[in-house]
mmCIF file of C-alpha atoms and ligand atoms in Angstrom:
data_model
loop_
_atom_site.group_PDB
_atom_site.id
_atom_site.type_symbol
_atom_site.label_atom_id
_atom_site.label_comp_id
_atom_site.label_asym_id
_atom_site.label_seq_id
_atom_site.Cartn_x
_atom_site.Cartn_y
_atom_site.Cartn_z
ATOM 1 C CA MET K 1 0.000 0.000 0.000
ATOM 2 C CA ARG K 2 1.283 3.427 -0.947
ATOM 3 C CA VAL K 3 -0.264 6.674 0.275
ATOM 4 C CA GLU K 4 0.027 9.634 -2.073
ATOM 5 C CA THR K 5 -0.663 13.096 -0.671
ATOM 6 C CA LEU K 6 -2.296 15.597 -3.042
ATOM 7 C CA ARG K 7 -2.928 19.223 -2.104
ATOM 8 C CA ALA K 8 -5.875 21.490 -2.924
ATOM 9 C CA GLY K 9 -5.320 24.819 -1.211
ATOM 10 C CA ASP K 10 -4.653 23.871 2.402
ATOM 11 C CA ASN K 11 -6.642 20.628 2.094
ATOM 12 C CA PHE K 12 -4.835 17.324 1.919
ATOM 13 C CA ILE K 13 -6.391 14.670 -0.339
ATOM 14 C CA TYR K 14 -4.993 11.161 0.071
ATOM 15 C CA VAL K 15 -4.854 8.446 -2.552
ATOM 16 C CA LEU K 16 -4.252 4.892 -1.334
ATOM 17 C CA VAL K 17 -2.635 2.804 -4.045
ATOM 18 C CA ALA K 18 -2.628 -1.012 -4.077
ATOM 19 C CA GLY K 19 -1.288 -2.325 -7.388
ATOM 20 C CA GLN K 20 -3.412 -0.565 -10.009
ATOM 21 C CA ARG K 21 -6.311 -0.008 -7.615
ATOM 22 C CA ALA K 22 -6.910 3.284 -5.821
ATOM 23 C CA ALA K 23 -8.988 4.616 -2.965
ATOM 24 C CA VAL K 24 -9.250 8.329 -2.188
ATOM 25 C CA VAL K 25 -9.912 9.999 1.151
ATOM 26 C CA ASP K 26 -11.867 13.293 1.181
ATOM 27 C CA PRO K 27 -11.637 14.441 -2.460
ATOM 28 C CA GLY K 28 -12.473 18.107 -1.977
ATOM 29 C CA VAL K 29 -11.813 18.626 -5.682
ATOM 30 C CA ALA K 30 -11.747 16.094 -8.515
ATOM 31 C CA GLY K 31 -9.155 17.563 -10.891
ATOM 32 C CA PRO K 32 -5.874 16.711 -9.135
ATOM 33 C CA VAL K 33 -7.221 13.281 -8.164
ATOM 34 C CA GLN K 34 -8.257 12.424 -11.719
ATOM 35 C CA ALA K 35 -4.935 13.708 -13.071
ATOM 36 C CA PHE K 36 -3.043 11.491 -10.625
ATOM 37 C CA LEU K 37 -5.198 8.438 -11.441
ATOM 38 C CA ASP K 38 -4.700 9.000 -15.168
ATOM 39 C CA ALA K 39 -0.954 9.564 -14.879
ATOM 40 C CA GLU K 40 -0.516 6.361 -12.856
ATOM 41 C CA GLY K 41 -3.048 4.279 -14.803
ATOM 42 C CA LEU K 42 -5.071 3.585 -11.641
ATOM 43 C CA THR K 43 -8.691 2.479 -11.266
ATOM 44 C CA LEU K 44 -10.602 4.320 -8.557
ATOM 45 C CA GLU K 45 -12.553 1.749 -6.519
ATOM 46 C CA LEU K 46 -13.413 3.555 -3.318
ATOM 47 C CA ILE K 47 -14.031 7.049 -1.958
ATOM 48 C CA LEU K 48 -13.824 7.406 1.827
ATOM 49 C CA LEU K 49 -15.424 10.461 3.442
ATOM 50 C CA THR K 50 -14.527 11.566 6.970
ATOM 51 C CA HIS K 51 -17.291 14.194 7.230
ATOM 52 C CA TYR K 52 -19.413 16.422 5.019
ATOM 53 C CA HIS K 53 -17.804 19.844 4.798
ATOM 54 C CA GLY K 54 -17.666 20.900 1.164
ATOM 55 C CA ASP K 55 -13.892 21.207 1.066
ATOM 56 C CA HIS K 56 -13.766 17.430 1.698
ATOM 57 C CA THR K 57 -16.579 16.313 -0.614
ATOM 58 C CA GLY K 58 -16.541 18.728 -3.580
ATOM 59 C CA GLY K 59 -14.927 16.214 -5.946
ATOM 60 C CA VAL K 60 -17.210 13.269 -5.174
ATOM 61 C CA SER K 61 -19.835 13.802 -7.865
ATOM 62 C CA ALA K 62 -17.271 14.002 -10.683
ATOM 63 C CA LEU K 63 -15.135 11.093 -9.451
ATOM 64 C CA ARG K 64 -18.028 8.711 -8.782
ATOM 65 C CA ARG K 65 -18.876 8.658 -12.492
ATOM 66 C CA SER K 66 -16.155 6.016 -12.783
ATOM 67 C CA GLY K 67 -18.425 3.659 -10.840
ATOM 68 C CA CYS K 68 -16.493 3.581 -7.572
ATOM 69 C CA VAL K 69 -18.070 2.969 -4.172
ATOM 70 C CA VAL K 70 -18.662 6.099 -2.079
ATOM 71 C CA ALA K 71 -18.450 5.309 1.642
ATOM 72 C CA GLY K 72 -18.979 7.527 4.654
ATOM 73 C CA PRO K 73 -20.901 7.975 7.887
ATOM 74 C CA ALA K 74 -24.701 8.191 7.905
ATOM 75 C CA GLY K 75 -26.579 11.457 8.111
ATOM 76 C CA GLY K 76 -24.743 13.633 5.620
ATOM 77 C CA PRO K 77 -25.860 15.237 2.362
ATOM 78 C CA VAL K 78 -23.841 12.981 0.032
ATOM 79 C CA ALA K 79 -25.595 9.925 -1.476
ATOM 80 C CA LEU K 80 -23.609 6.929 -0.238
ATOM 81 C CA ASP K 81 -23.119 3.496 -1.733
ATOM 82 C CA ARG K 82 -21.999 2.254 1.658
ATOM 83 C CA VAL K 83 -22.758 3.652 5.104
ATOM 84 C CA VAL K 84 -19.858 2.939 7.450
ATOM 85 C CA VAL K 85 -20.347 2.228 11.146
ATOM 86 C CA ASP K 86 -17.989 2.269 14.071
ATOM 87 C CA GLY K 87 -15.919 -0.879 14.484
ATOM 88 C CA GLU K 88 -16.417 -2.360 11.039
ATOM 89 C CA ALA K 89 -13.647 -2.965 8.534
ATOM 90 C CA LEU K 90 -13.649 -2.293 4.803
ATOM 91 C CA ASP K 91 -11.474 -4.306 2.430
ATOM 92 C CA PHE K 92 -9.139 -2.545 0.047
ATOM 93 C CA GLY K 93 -6.274 -4.304 -1.701
ATOM 94 C CA HIS K 94 -4.916 -6.723 0.874
ATOM 95 C CA SER K 95 -5.579 -4.321 3.738
ATOM 96 C CA ALA K 96 -8.401 -3.825 6.184
ATOM 97 C CA ILE K 97 -9.604 -0.265 6.715
ATOM 98 C CA GLU K 98 -11.062 0.077 10.197
ATOM 99 C CA VAL K 99 -13.822 2.611 10.857
ATOM 100 C CA LEU K 100 -13.691 4.776 13.979
ATOM 101 C CA ASP K 101 -16.542 7.050 15.010
ATOM 102 C CA VAL K 102 -14.834 10.228 16.298
ATOM 103 C CA PRO K 103 -17.409 13.059 16.508
ATOM 104 C CA GLY K 104 -16.518 16.518 17.724
ATOM 105 C CA HIS K 105 -15.536 18.660 14.737
ATOM 106 C CA THR K 106 -19.027 17.866 13.388
ATOM 107 C CA ALA K 107 -21.634 15.296 14.377
ATOM 108 C CA HIS K 108 -20.447 12.851 11.697
ATOM 109 C CA ASP K 109 -16.671 12.621 11.958
ATOM 110 C CA THR K 110 -15.181 9.293 11.044
ATOM 111 C CA ALA K 111 -11.526 8.264 11.000
ATOM 112 C CA TYR K 112 -10.104 5.416 8.938
ATOM 113 C CA CYS K 113 -7.272 3.293 10.290
ATOM 114 C CA LEU K 114 -5.117 0.831 8.366
ATOM 115 C CA PRO K 115 -3.557 -1.220 11.158
ATOM 116 C CA ASP K 116 -1.249 -3.140 8.822
ATOM 117 C CA GLU K 117 0.569 0.019 7.719
ATOM 118 C CA PRO K 118 -0.136 1.488 10.296
ATOM 119 C CA ALA K 119 -1.770 4.664 8.971
ATOM 120 C CA LEU K 120 -4.615 6.840 10.203
ATOM 121 C CA PHE K 121 -6.798 9.287 8.255
ATOM 122 C CA THR K 122 -8.436 11.744 10.625
ATOM 123 C CA GLY K 123 -10.234 14.342 8.480
ATOM 124 C CA ASP K 124 -10.677 17.509 10.541
ATOM 125 C CA VAL K 125 -10.531 15.884 13.975
ATOM 126 C CA LEU K 126 -6.766 15.577 14.425
ATOM 127 C CA PHE K 127 -4.079 17.482 12.503
ATOM 128 C CA ALA K 128 -0.306 17.540 12.794
ATOM 129 C CA GLY K 129 0.226 19.790 15.794
ATOM 130 C CA GLY K 130 -3.452 20.623 16.291
ATOM 131 C CA CYS K 131 -7.093 19.596 16.093
ATOM 132 C CA GLY K 132 -10.227 20.753 14.290
ATOM 133 C CA ARG K 133 -12.596 23.449 15.432
ATOM 134 C CA LEU K 134 -15.792 22.518 17.235
ATOM 135 C CA PHE K 135 -18.579 23.221 14.757
ATOM 136 C CA GLY K 136 -21.851 22.725 16.538
ATOM 137 C CA GLY K 137 -20.429 20.309 19.067
ATOM 138 C CA ASP K 138 -19.169 20.788 22.571
ATOM 139 C CA ALA K 139 -15.747 19.943 23.887
ATOM 140 C CA ALA K 140 -16.479 16.645 25.672
ATOM 141 C CA PRO K 141 -17.077 14.411 22.622
ATOM 142 C CA MET K 142 -14.099 15.942 20.800
ATOM 143 C CA TRP K 143 -11.812 15.236 23.757
ATOM 144 C CA ARG K 144 -13.118 11.646 23.895
ATOM 145 C CA SER K 145 -12.485 11.256 20.168
ATOM 146 C CA LEU K 146 -8.942 12.612 20.471
ATOM 147 C CA CYS K 147 -8.258 10.203 23.341
ATOM 148 C CA ARG K 148 -9.481 7.338 21.187
ATOM 149 C CA LEU K 149 -7.122 8.298 18.369
ATOM 150 C CA ARG K 150 -4.267 8.876 20.811
ATOM 151 C CA ALA K 151 -4.633 5.292 22.066
ATOM 152 C CA LEU K 152 -3.756 3.782 18.671
ATOM 153 C CA PRO K 153 -0.182 2.462 18.229
ATOM 154 C CA ALA K 154 2.436 5.193 18.602
ATOM 155 C CA GLU K 155 4.128 4.372 15.289
ATOM 156 C CA THR K 156 0.888 5.052 13.351
ATOM 157 C CA ARG K 157 1.397 7.630 10.589
ATOM 158 C CA LEU K 158 -1.038 10.523 10.837
ATOM 159 C CA TYR K 159 -2.767 11.860 7.721
ATOM 160 C CA GLY K 160 -4.959 14.814 8.715
ATOM 161 C CA GLY K 161 -7.292 16.745 6.435
ATOM 162 C CA HIS K 162 -5.479 20.077 6.310
ATOM 163 C CA ASP K 163 -1.987 21.495 6.166
ATOM 164 C CA TYR K 164 -2.252 23.815 9.154
ATOM 165 C CA THR K 165 0.985 22.507 10.617
ATOM 166 C CA LEU K 166 3.032 25.720 10.763
ATOM 167 C CA ASP K 167 0.170 27.671 12.340
ATOM 168 C CA ASN K 168 -0.502 24.826 14.768
ATOM 169 C CA LEU K 169 3.114 24.548 15.870
ATOM 170 C CA GLU K 170 3.489 28.325 16.265
ATOM 171 C CA PHE K 171 0.397 28.278 18.487
ATOM 172 C CA ALA K 172 1.821 25.343 20.470
ATOM 173 C CA VAL K 173 5.002 27.334 21.170
ATOM 174 C CA HIS K 174 2.907 30.391 22.094
ATOM 175 C CA LEU K 175 0.910 28.213 24.511
ATOM 176 C CA GLU K 176 3.894 26.476 26.114
ATOM 177 C CA PRO K 177 6.985 28.580 25.409
ATOM 178 C CA ASP K 178 9.115 26.549 27.818
ATOM 179 C CA HIS K 179 8.246 23.111 26.375
ATOM 180 C CA PRO K 180 11.503 22.005 24.712
ATOM 181 C CA GLY K 181 9.876 19.350 22.529
ATOM 182 C CA VAL K 182 7.395 21.797 21.012
ATOM 183 C CA ARG K 183 10.107 24.356 20.192
ATOM 184 C CA GLU K 184 12.293 21.661 18.685
ATOM 185 C CA ARG K 185 9.420 20.400 16.519
ATOM 186 C CA LEU K 186 8.681 23.890 15.197
ATOM 187 C CA ALA K 187 12.368 24.401 14.356
ATOM 188 C CA ARG K 188 12.481 21.041 12.597
ATOM 189 C CA PHE K 189 9.329 21.865 10.635
ATOM 190 C CA ARG K 190 10.656 25.256 9.520
ATOM 191 C CA ALA K 191 13.898 23.634 8.351
ATOM 192 C CA ASP K 192 12.142 20.986 6.216
ATOM 193 C CA PRO K 193 8.323 21.055 6.065
ATOM 194 C CA HIS K 194 8.103 18.163 3.614
ATOM 195 C CA ALA K 195 10.067 15.806 5.847
ATOM 196 C CA ALA K 196 7.518 16.451 8.608
ATOM 197 C CA HIS K 197 4.649 14.869 6.653
ATOM 198 C CA PRO K 198 3.205 12.493 7.635
ATOM 199 C CA SER K 199 3.588 12.906 11.356
ATOM 200 C CA THR K 200 3.237 9.995 13.787
ATOM 201 C CA LEU K 201 1.005 9.547 16.810
ATOM 202 C CA ALA K 202 4.180 9.315 18.914
ATOM 203 C CA GLU K 203 5.110 12.847 17.809
ATOM 204 C CA GLU K 204 1.576 14.120 18.388
ATOM 205 C CA LYS K 205 1.367 12.636 21.875
ATOM 206 C CA ARG K 206 4.644 14.382 22.735
ATOM 207 C CA THR K 207 4.018 17.829 21.272
ATOM 208 C CA ASN K 208 0.392 18.397 20.178
ATOM 209 C CA PRO K 209 -1.209 20.465 22.955
ATOM 210 C CA PHE K 210 -4.698 19.159 22.122
ATOM 211 C CA LEU K 211 -3.586 15.608 22.957
ATOM 212 C CA ARG K 212 -1.944 16.763 26.187
ATOM 213 C CA CYS K 213 -4.826 18.477 27.990
ATOM 214 C CA ASP K 214 -4.528 15.866 30.761
ATOM 215 C CA ASP K 215 -0.824 16.720 31.245
ATOM 216 C CA PRO K 216 -0.605 18.620 34.560
ATOM 217 C CA ALA K 217 2.293 20.665 33.187
ATOM 218 C CA LEU K 218 0.111 22.048 30.375
ATOM 219 C CA ALA K 219 -2.790 22.816 32.731
ATOM 220 C CA ALA K 220 -0.415 24.623 35.086
ATOM 221 C CA THR K 221 1.166 26.628 32.263
ATOM 222 C CA ILE K 222 -2.224 28.034 31.203
ATOM 223 C CA GLY K 223 -3.271 28.790 34.774
ATOM 224 C CA MET K 224 -5.704 25.870 35.186
ATOM 225 C CA PRO K 225 -3.902 23.475 37.552
ATOM 226 C CA GLY K 226 -6.118 20.692 38.833
ATOM 227 C CA ARG K 227 -9.047 21.634 36.606
ATOM 228 C CA ASP K 228 -11.230 19.120 34.773
ATOM 229 C CA VAL K 229 -9.567 17.908 31.585
ATOM 230 C CA VAL K 230 -12.519 18.813 29.338
ATOM 231 C CA ALA K 231 -12.435 22.360 30.717
ATOM 232 C CA VAL K 232 -8.714 22.536 29.949
ATOM 233 C CA PHE K 233 -9.308 21.203 26.442
ATOM 234 C CA ALA K 234 -12.144 23.712 25.843
ATOM 235 C CA ALA K 235 -9.905 26.536 27.065
ATOM 236 C CA VAL K 236 -7.025 25.546 24.769
ATOM 237 C CA ARG K 237 -9.412 25.172 21.813
ATOM 238 C CA GLY K 238 -10.872 28.614 22.591
ATOM 239 C CA MET K 239 -7.392 30.153 22.750
ATOM 240 C CA LYS K 240 -6.537 28.690 19.361
ATOM 241 C CA ASP K 241 -9.834 29.977 17.884
ATOM 242 C CA ARG K 242 -9.001 33.506 19.031
ATOM 243 C CA TRP K 243 -5.266 33.307 18.273
HETATM 244 ZN ZN1 LIG Z 1 -14.371 20.147 8.296
#
């Protein structure tokens, strides 16, 4: 299995390649995906949707004309060939794609995990160095979803839905200026942004403030020692929204 990262603005679109078969995660636009498929002689078999914001689904209608299966969580505006549910596994190539229900950015967020790689596609729930905004949800389910993702194997490669990494890491340094790991990660990113993608869950657990809201050192740094973890998470998310 090979994972190709395509870019459309600050969106990441991922193409999973197994032999001459392809699956695409969150095709916000069709053009770059079709160009890649054509250039590589690939057949698109599967579209995986993490949620239903237009910058993740805009390319679906054009790409599905090839006859591929469109899969995603129930309740969204896109007509699905397959509704995915938490805990099930889809087959692609010789790999299983596990479905994880991780609401919080929206009501529908779904992550896709390939444990054999291991690789994790998180849409707008978890990004390198950050997490998604809370659109219409409160902080508790998002924190639970982030904890669920954090519990996956540390060597798992992280493929988030947007390239917000520089902004996220600058915010992380602003939040915890004395955290040596965060400063070092920002310096490493500035020196070679391409080498930083994809990140790993090990790196995120060490330096992503949104995965560390239960770290007493972080709570103390922002003046919330001993406070409930969801309150700390909501405060950090609010600071990032206003930053
Ligand atoms: Zn979104």
